[in-house]
mmCIF file of C-alpha atoms in Angstrom:
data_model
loop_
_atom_site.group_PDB
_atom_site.id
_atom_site.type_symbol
_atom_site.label_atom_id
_atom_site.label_comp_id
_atom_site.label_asym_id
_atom_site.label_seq_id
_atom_site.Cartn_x
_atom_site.Cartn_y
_atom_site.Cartn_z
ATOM 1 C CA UNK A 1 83.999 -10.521 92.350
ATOM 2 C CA UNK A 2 81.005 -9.805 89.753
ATOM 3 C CA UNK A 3 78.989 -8.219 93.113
ATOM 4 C CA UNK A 4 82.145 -5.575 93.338
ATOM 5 C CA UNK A 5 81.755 -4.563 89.437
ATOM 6 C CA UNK A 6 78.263 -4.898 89.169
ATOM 7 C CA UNK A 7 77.480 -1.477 90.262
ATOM 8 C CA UNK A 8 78.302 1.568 87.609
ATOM 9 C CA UNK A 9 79.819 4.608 89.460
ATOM 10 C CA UNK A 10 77.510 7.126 91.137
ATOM 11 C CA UNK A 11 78.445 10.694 88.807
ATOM 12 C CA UNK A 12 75.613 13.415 90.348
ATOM 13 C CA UNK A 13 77.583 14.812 93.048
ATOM 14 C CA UNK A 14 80.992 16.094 90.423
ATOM 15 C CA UNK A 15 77.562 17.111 87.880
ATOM 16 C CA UNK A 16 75.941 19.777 90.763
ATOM 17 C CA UNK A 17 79.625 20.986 91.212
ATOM 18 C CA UNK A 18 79.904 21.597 88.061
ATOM 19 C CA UNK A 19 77.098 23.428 87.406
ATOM 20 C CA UNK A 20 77.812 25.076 90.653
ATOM 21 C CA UNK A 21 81.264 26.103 89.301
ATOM 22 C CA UNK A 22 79.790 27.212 86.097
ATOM 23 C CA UNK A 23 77.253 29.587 88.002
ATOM 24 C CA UNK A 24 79.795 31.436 89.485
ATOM 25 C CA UNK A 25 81.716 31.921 86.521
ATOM 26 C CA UNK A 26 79.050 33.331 85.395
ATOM 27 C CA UNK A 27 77.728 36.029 87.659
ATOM 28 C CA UNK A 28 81.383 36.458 88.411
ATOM 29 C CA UNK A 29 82.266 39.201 85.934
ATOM 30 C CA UNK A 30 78.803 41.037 86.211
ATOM 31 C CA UNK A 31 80.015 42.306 89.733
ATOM 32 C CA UNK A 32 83.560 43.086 88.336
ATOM 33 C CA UNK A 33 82.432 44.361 85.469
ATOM 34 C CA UNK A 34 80.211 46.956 87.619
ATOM 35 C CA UNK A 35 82.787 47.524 90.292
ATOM 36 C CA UNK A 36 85.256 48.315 87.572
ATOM 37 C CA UNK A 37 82.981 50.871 85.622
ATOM 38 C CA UNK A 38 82.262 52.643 88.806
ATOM 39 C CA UNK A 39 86.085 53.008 89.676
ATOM 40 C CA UNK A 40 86.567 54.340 86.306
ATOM 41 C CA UNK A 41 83.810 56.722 86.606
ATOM 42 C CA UNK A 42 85.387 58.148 90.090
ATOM 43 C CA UNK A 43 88.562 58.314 88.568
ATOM 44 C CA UNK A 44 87.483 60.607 85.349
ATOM 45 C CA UNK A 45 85.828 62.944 88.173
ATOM 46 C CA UNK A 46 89.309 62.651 90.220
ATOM 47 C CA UNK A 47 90.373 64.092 86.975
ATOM 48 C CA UNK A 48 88.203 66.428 86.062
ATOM 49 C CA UNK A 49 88.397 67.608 89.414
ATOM 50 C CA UNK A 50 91.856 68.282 89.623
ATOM 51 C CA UNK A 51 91.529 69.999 86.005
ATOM 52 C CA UNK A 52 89.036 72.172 87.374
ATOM 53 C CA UNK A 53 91.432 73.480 89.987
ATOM 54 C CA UNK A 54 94.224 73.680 88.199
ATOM 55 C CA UNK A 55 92.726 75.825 86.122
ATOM 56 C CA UNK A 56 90.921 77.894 89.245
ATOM 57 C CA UNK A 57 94.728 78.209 90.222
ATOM 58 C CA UNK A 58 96.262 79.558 86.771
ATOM 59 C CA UNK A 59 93.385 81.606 86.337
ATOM 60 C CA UNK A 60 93.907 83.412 89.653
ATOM 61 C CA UNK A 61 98.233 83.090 89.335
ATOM 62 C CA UNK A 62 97.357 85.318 86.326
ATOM 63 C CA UNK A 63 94.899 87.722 88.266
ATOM 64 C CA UNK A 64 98.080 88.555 90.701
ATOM 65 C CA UNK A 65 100.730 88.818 88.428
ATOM 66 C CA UNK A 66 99.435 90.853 85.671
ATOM 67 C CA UNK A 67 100.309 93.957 86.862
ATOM 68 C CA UNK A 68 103.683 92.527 88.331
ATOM 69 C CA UNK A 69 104.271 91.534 84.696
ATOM 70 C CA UNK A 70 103.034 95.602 83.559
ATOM 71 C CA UNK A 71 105.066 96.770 85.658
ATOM 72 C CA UNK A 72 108.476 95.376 84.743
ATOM 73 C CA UNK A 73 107.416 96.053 80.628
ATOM 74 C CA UNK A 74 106.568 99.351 81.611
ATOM 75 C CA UNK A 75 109.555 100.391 83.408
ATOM 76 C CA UNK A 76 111.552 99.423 80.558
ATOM 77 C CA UNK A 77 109.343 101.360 77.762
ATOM 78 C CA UNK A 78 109.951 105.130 76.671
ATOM 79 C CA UNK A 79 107.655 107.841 78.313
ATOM 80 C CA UNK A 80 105.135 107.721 75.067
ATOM 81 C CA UNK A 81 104.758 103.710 75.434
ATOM 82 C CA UNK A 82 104.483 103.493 79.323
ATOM 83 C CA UNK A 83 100.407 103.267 79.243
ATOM 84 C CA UNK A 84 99.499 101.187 75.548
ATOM 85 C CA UNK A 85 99.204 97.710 77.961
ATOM 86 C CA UNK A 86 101.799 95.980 75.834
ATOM 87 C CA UNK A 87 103.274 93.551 78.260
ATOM 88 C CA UNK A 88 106.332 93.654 75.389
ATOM 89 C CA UNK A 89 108.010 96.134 74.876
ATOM 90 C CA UNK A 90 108.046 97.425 70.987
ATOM 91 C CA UNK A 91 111.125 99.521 72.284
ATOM 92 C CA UNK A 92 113.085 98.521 75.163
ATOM 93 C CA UNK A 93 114.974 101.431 76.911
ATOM 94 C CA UNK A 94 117.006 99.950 79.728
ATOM 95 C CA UNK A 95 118.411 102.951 80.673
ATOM 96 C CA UNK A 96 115.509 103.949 82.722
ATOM 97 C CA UNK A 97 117.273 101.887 85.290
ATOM 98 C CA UNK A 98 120.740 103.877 85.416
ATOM 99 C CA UNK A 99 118.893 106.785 85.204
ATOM 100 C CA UNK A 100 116.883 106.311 88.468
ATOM 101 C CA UNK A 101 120.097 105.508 90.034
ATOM 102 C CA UNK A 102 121.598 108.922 88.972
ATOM 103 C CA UNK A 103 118.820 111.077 89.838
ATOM 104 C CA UNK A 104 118.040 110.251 93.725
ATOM 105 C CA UNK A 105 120.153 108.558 96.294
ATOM 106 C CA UNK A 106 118.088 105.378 95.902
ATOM 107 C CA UNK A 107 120.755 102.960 97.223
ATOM 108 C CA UNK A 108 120.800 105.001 100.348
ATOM 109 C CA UNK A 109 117.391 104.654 101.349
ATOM 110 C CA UNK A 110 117.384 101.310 100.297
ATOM 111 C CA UNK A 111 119.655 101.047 102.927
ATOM 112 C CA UNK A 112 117.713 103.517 105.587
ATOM 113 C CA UNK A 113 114.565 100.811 104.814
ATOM 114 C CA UNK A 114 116.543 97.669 105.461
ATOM 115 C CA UNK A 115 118.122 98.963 108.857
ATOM 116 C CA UNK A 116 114.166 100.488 110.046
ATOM 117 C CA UNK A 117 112.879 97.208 109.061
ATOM 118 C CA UNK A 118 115.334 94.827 110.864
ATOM 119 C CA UNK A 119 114.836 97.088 114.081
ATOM 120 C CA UNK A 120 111.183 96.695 113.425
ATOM 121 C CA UNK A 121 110.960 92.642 112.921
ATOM 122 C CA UNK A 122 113.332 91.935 115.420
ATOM 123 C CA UNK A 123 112.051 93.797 118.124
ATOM 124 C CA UNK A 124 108.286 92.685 117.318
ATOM 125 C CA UNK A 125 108.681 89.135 116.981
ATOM 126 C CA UNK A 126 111.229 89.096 120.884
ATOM 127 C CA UNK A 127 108.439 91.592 122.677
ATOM 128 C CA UNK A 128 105.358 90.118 121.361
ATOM 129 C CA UNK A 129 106.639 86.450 121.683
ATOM 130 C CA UNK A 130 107.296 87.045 125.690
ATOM 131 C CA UNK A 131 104.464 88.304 126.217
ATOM 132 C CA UNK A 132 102.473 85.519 124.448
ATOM 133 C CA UNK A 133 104.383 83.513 126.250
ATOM 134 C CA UNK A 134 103.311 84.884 129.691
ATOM 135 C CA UNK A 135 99.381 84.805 128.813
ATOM 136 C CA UNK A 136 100.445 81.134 127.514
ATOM 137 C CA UNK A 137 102.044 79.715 130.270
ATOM 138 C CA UNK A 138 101.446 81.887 133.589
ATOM 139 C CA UNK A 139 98.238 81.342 135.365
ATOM 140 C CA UNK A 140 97.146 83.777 137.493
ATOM 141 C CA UNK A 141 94.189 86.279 138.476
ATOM 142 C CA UNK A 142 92.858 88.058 135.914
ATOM 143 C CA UNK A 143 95.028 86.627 133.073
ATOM 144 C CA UNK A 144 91.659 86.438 130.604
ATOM 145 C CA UNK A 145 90.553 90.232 131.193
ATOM 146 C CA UNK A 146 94.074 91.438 131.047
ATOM 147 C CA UNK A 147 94.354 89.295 127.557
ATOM 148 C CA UNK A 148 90.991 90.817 126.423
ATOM 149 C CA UNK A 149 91.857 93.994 127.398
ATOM 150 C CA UNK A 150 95.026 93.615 125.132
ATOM 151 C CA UNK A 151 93.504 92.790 121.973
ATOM 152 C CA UNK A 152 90.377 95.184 122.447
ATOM 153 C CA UNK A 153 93.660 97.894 121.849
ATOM 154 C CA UNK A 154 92.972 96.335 117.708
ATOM 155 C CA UNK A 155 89.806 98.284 117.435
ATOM 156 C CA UNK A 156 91.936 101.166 118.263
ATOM 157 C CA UNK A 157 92.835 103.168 115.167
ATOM 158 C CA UNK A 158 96.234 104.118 114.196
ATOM 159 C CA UNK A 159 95.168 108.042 114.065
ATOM 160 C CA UNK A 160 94.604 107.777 117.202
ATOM 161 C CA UNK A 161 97.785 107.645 118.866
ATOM 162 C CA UNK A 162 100.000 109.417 115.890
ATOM 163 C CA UNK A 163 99.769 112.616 117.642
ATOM 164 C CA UNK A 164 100.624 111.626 121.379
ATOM 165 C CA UNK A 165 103.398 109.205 119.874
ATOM 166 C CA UNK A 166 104.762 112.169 117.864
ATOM 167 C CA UNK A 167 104.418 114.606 121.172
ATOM 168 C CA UNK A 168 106.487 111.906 123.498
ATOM 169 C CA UNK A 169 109.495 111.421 120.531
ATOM 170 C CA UNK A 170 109.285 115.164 120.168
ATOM 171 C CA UNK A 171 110.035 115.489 124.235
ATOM 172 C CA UNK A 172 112.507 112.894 123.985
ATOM 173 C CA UNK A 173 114.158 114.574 120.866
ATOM 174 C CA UNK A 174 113.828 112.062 118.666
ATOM 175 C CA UNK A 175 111.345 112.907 116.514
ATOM 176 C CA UNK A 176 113.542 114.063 113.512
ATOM 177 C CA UNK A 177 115.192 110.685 113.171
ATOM 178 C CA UNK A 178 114.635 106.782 112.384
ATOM 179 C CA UNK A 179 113.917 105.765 115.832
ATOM 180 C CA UNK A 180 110.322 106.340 115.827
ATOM 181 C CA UNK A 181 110.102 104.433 112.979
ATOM 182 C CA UNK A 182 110.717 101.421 115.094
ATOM 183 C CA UNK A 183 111.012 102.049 119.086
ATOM 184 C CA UNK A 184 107.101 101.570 119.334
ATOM 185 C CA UNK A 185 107.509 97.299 118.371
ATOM 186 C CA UNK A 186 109.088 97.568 121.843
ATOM 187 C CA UNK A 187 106.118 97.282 123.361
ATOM 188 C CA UNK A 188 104.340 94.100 121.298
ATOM 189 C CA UNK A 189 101.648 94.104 119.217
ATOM 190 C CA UNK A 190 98.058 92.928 119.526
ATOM 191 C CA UNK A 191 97.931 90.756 116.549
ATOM 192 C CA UNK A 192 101.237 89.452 116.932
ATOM 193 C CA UNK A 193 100.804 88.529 121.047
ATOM 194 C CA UNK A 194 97.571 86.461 119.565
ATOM 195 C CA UNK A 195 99.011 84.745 116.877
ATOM 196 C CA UNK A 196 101.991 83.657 118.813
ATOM 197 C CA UNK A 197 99.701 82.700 121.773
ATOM 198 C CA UNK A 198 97.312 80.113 119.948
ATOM 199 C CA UNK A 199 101.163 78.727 119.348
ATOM 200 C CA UNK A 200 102.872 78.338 122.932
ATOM 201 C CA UNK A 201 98.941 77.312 124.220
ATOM 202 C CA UNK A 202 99.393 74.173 121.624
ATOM 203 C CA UNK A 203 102.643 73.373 123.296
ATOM 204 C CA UNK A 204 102.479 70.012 125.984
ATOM 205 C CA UNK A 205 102.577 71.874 129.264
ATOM 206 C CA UNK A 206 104.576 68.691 130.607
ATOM 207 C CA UNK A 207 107.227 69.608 128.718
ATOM 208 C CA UNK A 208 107.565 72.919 130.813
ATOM 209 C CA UNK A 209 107.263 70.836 133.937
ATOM 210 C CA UNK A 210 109.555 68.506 132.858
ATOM 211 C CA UNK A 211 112.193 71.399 132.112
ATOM 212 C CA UNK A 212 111.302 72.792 135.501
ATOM 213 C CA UNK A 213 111.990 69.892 137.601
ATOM 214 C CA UNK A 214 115.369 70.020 136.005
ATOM 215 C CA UNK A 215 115.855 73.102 137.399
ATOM 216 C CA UNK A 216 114.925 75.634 134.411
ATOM 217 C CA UNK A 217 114.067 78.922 135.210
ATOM 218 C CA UNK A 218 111.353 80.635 132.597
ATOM 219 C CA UNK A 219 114.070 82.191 130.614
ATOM 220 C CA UNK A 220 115.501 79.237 129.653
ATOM 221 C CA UNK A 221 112.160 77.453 129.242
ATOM 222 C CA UNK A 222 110.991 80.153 126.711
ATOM 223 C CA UNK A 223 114.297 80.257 124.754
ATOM 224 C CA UNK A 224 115.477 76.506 124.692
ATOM 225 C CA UNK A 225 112.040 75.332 124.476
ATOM 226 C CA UNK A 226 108.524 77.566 123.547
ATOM 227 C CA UNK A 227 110.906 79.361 120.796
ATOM 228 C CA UNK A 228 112.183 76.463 118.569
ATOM 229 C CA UNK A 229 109.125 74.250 119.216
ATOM 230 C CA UNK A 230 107.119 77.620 117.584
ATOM 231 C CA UNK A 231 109.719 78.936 114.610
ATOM 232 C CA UNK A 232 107.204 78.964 112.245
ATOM 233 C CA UNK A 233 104.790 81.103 114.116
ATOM 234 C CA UNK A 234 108.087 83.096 115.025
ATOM 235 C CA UNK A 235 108.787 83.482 110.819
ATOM 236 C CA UNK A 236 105.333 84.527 110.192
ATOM 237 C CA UNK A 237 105.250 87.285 113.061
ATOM 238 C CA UNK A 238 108.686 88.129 111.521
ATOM 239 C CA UNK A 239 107.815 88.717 107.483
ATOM 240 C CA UNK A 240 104.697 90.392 108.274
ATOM 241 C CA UNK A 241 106.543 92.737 110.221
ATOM 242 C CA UNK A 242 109.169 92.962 107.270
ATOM 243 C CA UNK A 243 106.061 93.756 105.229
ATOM 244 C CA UNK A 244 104.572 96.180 107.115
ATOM 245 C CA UNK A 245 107.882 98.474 107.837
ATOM 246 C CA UNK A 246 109.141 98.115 104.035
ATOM 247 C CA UNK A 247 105.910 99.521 102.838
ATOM 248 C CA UNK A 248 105.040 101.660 105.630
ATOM 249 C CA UNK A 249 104.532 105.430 104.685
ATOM 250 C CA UNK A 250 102.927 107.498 106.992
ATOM 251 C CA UNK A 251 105.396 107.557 109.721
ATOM 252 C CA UNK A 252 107.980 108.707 107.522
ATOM 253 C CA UNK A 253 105.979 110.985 106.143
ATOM 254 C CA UNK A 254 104.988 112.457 109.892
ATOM 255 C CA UNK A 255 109.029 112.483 110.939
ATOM 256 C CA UNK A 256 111.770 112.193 108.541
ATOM 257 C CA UNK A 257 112.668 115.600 107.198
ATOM 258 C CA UNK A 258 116.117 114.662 105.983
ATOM 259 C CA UNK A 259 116.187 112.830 102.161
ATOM 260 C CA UNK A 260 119.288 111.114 103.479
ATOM 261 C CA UNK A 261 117.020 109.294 106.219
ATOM 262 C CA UNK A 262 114.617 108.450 103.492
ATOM 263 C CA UNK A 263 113.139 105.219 103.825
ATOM 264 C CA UNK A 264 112.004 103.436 100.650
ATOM 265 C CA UNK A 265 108.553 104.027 100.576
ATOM 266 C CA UNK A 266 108.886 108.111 101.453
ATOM 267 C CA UNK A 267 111.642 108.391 98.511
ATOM 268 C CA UNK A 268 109.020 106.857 96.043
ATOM 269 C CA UNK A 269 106.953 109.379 97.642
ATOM 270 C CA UNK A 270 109.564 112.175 96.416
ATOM 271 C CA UNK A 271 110.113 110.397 92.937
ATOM 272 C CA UNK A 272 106.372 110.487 92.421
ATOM 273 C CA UNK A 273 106.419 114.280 93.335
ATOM 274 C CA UNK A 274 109.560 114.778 90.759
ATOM 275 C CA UNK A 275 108.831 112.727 88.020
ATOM 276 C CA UNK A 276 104.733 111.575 88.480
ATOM 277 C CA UNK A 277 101.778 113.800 88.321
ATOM 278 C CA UNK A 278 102.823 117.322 88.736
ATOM 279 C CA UNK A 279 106.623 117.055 88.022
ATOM 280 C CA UNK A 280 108.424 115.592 84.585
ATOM 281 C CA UNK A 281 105.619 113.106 84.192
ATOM 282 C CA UNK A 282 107.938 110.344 83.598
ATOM 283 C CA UNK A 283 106.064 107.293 84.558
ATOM 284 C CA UNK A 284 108.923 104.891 83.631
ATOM 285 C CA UNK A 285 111.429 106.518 85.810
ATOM 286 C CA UNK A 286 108.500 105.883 88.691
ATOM 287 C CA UNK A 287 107.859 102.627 87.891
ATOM 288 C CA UNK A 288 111.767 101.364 87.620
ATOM 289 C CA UNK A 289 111.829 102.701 91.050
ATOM 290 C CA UNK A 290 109.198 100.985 92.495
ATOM 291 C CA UNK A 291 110.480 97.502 90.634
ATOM 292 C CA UNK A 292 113.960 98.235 92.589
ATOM 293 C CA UNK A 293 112.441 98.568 95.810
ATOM 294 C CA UNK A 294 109.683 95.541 95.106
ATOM 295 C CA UNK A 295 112.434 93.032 94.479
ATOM 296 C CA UNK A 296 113.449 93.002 97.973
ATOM 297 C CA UNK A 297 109.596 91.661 99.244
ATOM 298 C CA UNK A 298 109.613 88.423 96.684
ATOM 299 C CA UNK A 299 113.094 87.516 97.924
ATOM 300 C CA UNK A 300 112.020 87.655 101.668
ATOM 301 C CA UNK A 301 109.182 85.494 100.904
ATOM 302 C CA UNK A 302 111.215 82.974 98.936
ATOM 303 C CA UNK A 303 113.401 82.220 101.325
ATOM 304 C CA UNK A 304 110.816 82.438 104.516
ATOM 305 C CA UNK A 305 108.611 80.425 102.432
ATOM 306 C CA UNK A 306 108.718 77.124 103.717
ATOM 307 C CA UNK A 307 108.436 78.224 107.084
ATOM 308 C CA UNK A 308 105.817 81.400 106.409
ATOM 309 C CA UNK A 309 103.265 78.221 104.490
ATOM 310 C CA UNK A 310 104.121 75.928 107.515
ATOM 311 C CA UNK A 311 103.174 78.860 110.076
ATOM 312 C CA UNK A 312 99.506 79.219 108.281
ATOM 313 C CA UNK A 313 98.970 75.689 107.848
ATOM 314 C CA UNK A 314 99.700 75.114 111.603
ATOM 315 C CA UNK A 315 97.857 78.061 113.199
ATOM 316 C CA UNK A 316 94.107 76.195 112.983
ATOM 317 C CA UNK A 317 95.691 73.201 114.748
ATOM 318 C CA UNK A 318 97.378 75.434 117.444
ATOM 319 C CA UNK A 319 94.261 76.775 118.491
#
């Protein structure tokens, strides 16, 4: 009994954990303390970075619309305020507006510009799109040089071929009206075939031969198919189009005699010439008129937006 007592308990083993314990709880917060200062230190970068480009981004948001911004508070300033660079008005003259309305048929070529650039868009974005579609999808001889050969026709200028257009509506007796305005987009365009080619090449090809074992033909492949699987490149082809026939002037100039076939941008021609340089020199009557016929643009965009951003985003991905 005295031999089982005898003996004290042996403590060293609990001491070295201990002191193991207490090691570790020591060099312990060192490494979080340093893990958490260089966290913080990344995240005040994060934040200075994203300061950095939001300002970038207001700075340049300004650059653009400034003279968006001049041009609304100076078509709503009196002739002797247009130029002082007052973004507000001191006087506000809103009849500058009902004025512009009186004096040409603005309305009317309003009209002429929407019904040219419909014609335009439409008939773009369907040509171009079947023949991208073609170079995408067909394989045969040649297929590369004809393609090259088709956007080598970009270097061409647009002088060229005004004059030999204008002799071919002129035989076909057309050359006083809209039509020319918007027949050539019948035939594709360069640009427009590439862009929507880079598209229908990113498309799975086993999808077509899928669709063809079903008994598609290529019709129905490219409509039910290649066109919704590429709607955004199909939106983008179609507001740059939109773009480019609103604000186009020099084939109006070349074949629209008649001020009631007037497009928008060859009436603002004729406003300049009756109340710009040379004529009444009313600037604010000019610059109401081009507001009017601006408006239209920004609400194309906005509502083609989501789709016009998703068609640029996509297009270095499609290649």
């Amino acid at each position: 009994m005295s031999g089982l007592t005898a003996s004290p308990p042996d403590h060293k083993p609990p001491a070295r954990t201990a002191d193991t314990a207490a090691h570790k709880a020591r060099t312990r917060p060192r490494k979080t303390t340093a893990g958490g200062a260089g966290s913080g230190r990344r995240r005040r970068e994060t934040r200075l970075g994203r300061v950095l480009r939001l300002l970038a981004l207001t700075c340049a948001s300004v650059v653009f619309l400034y003279p968006f911004v001049w041009l609304i508070s100076a078509s709503l300033k009196p002739s002797e305020h247009v130029f002082d660079n007052a973004l507000i008005p001191k006087v506000w003259q809103f009849a500058n507006y009902t004025e512009i309305w009186t004096a040409v048929p603005l309305l009317t070529w309003v009209g002429n510009s929407v019904t040219v650039t419909l014609a335009a868009a439409v008939t773009v974005t369907v040509s171009s799109s079947l023949v991208a579609f073609g170079f995408a999808y067909f394989r045969f001889p040649g297929r590369n040089a004809l393609f090259g050969l088709v956007i080598a026709t970009m270097m061409l200028p647009a002088v060229v071929t005004m004059v030999p257009q204008y002799l071919i509506f002129n035989w076909l007796h057309l050359a006083s009206t809209q039509v020319p305005l918007w027949a050539p987009n019948l035939f594709g365009s360069a640009f427009y075939i590439f862009l929507l080619r880079q598209f229908f090449l990113g498309l799975p090809r086993e999808l077509f031969e899928a669709a063809r074992i079903d008994g598609a033909g290529y019709w129905r492949m490219f409509w039910q198919i290649a066109v919704p699987l590429c709607k955004p490149a199909m939106v983008v082809t179609f507001v740059f189009e939109v773009q480019a026939a609103w604000t186009d002037l020099v084939r109006p100039l070349i074949y629209l005699r008649d001020p009631d076939l007037y497009t928008v941008p060859r009436g603002l021609k004729a406003v300049l010439d009756q109340f710009g340089e040379g004529g009444e020199m009313r600037w604010e009557i000019v610059c109401a008129a081009s507001l009017i016929v601006t408006l239209p643009m920004i609400l194309v965009f906005f509502l083609g937006q989501r789709h016009f951003v998703s068609g640029i985003a996509t297009q270095g991905r499609k290649g």
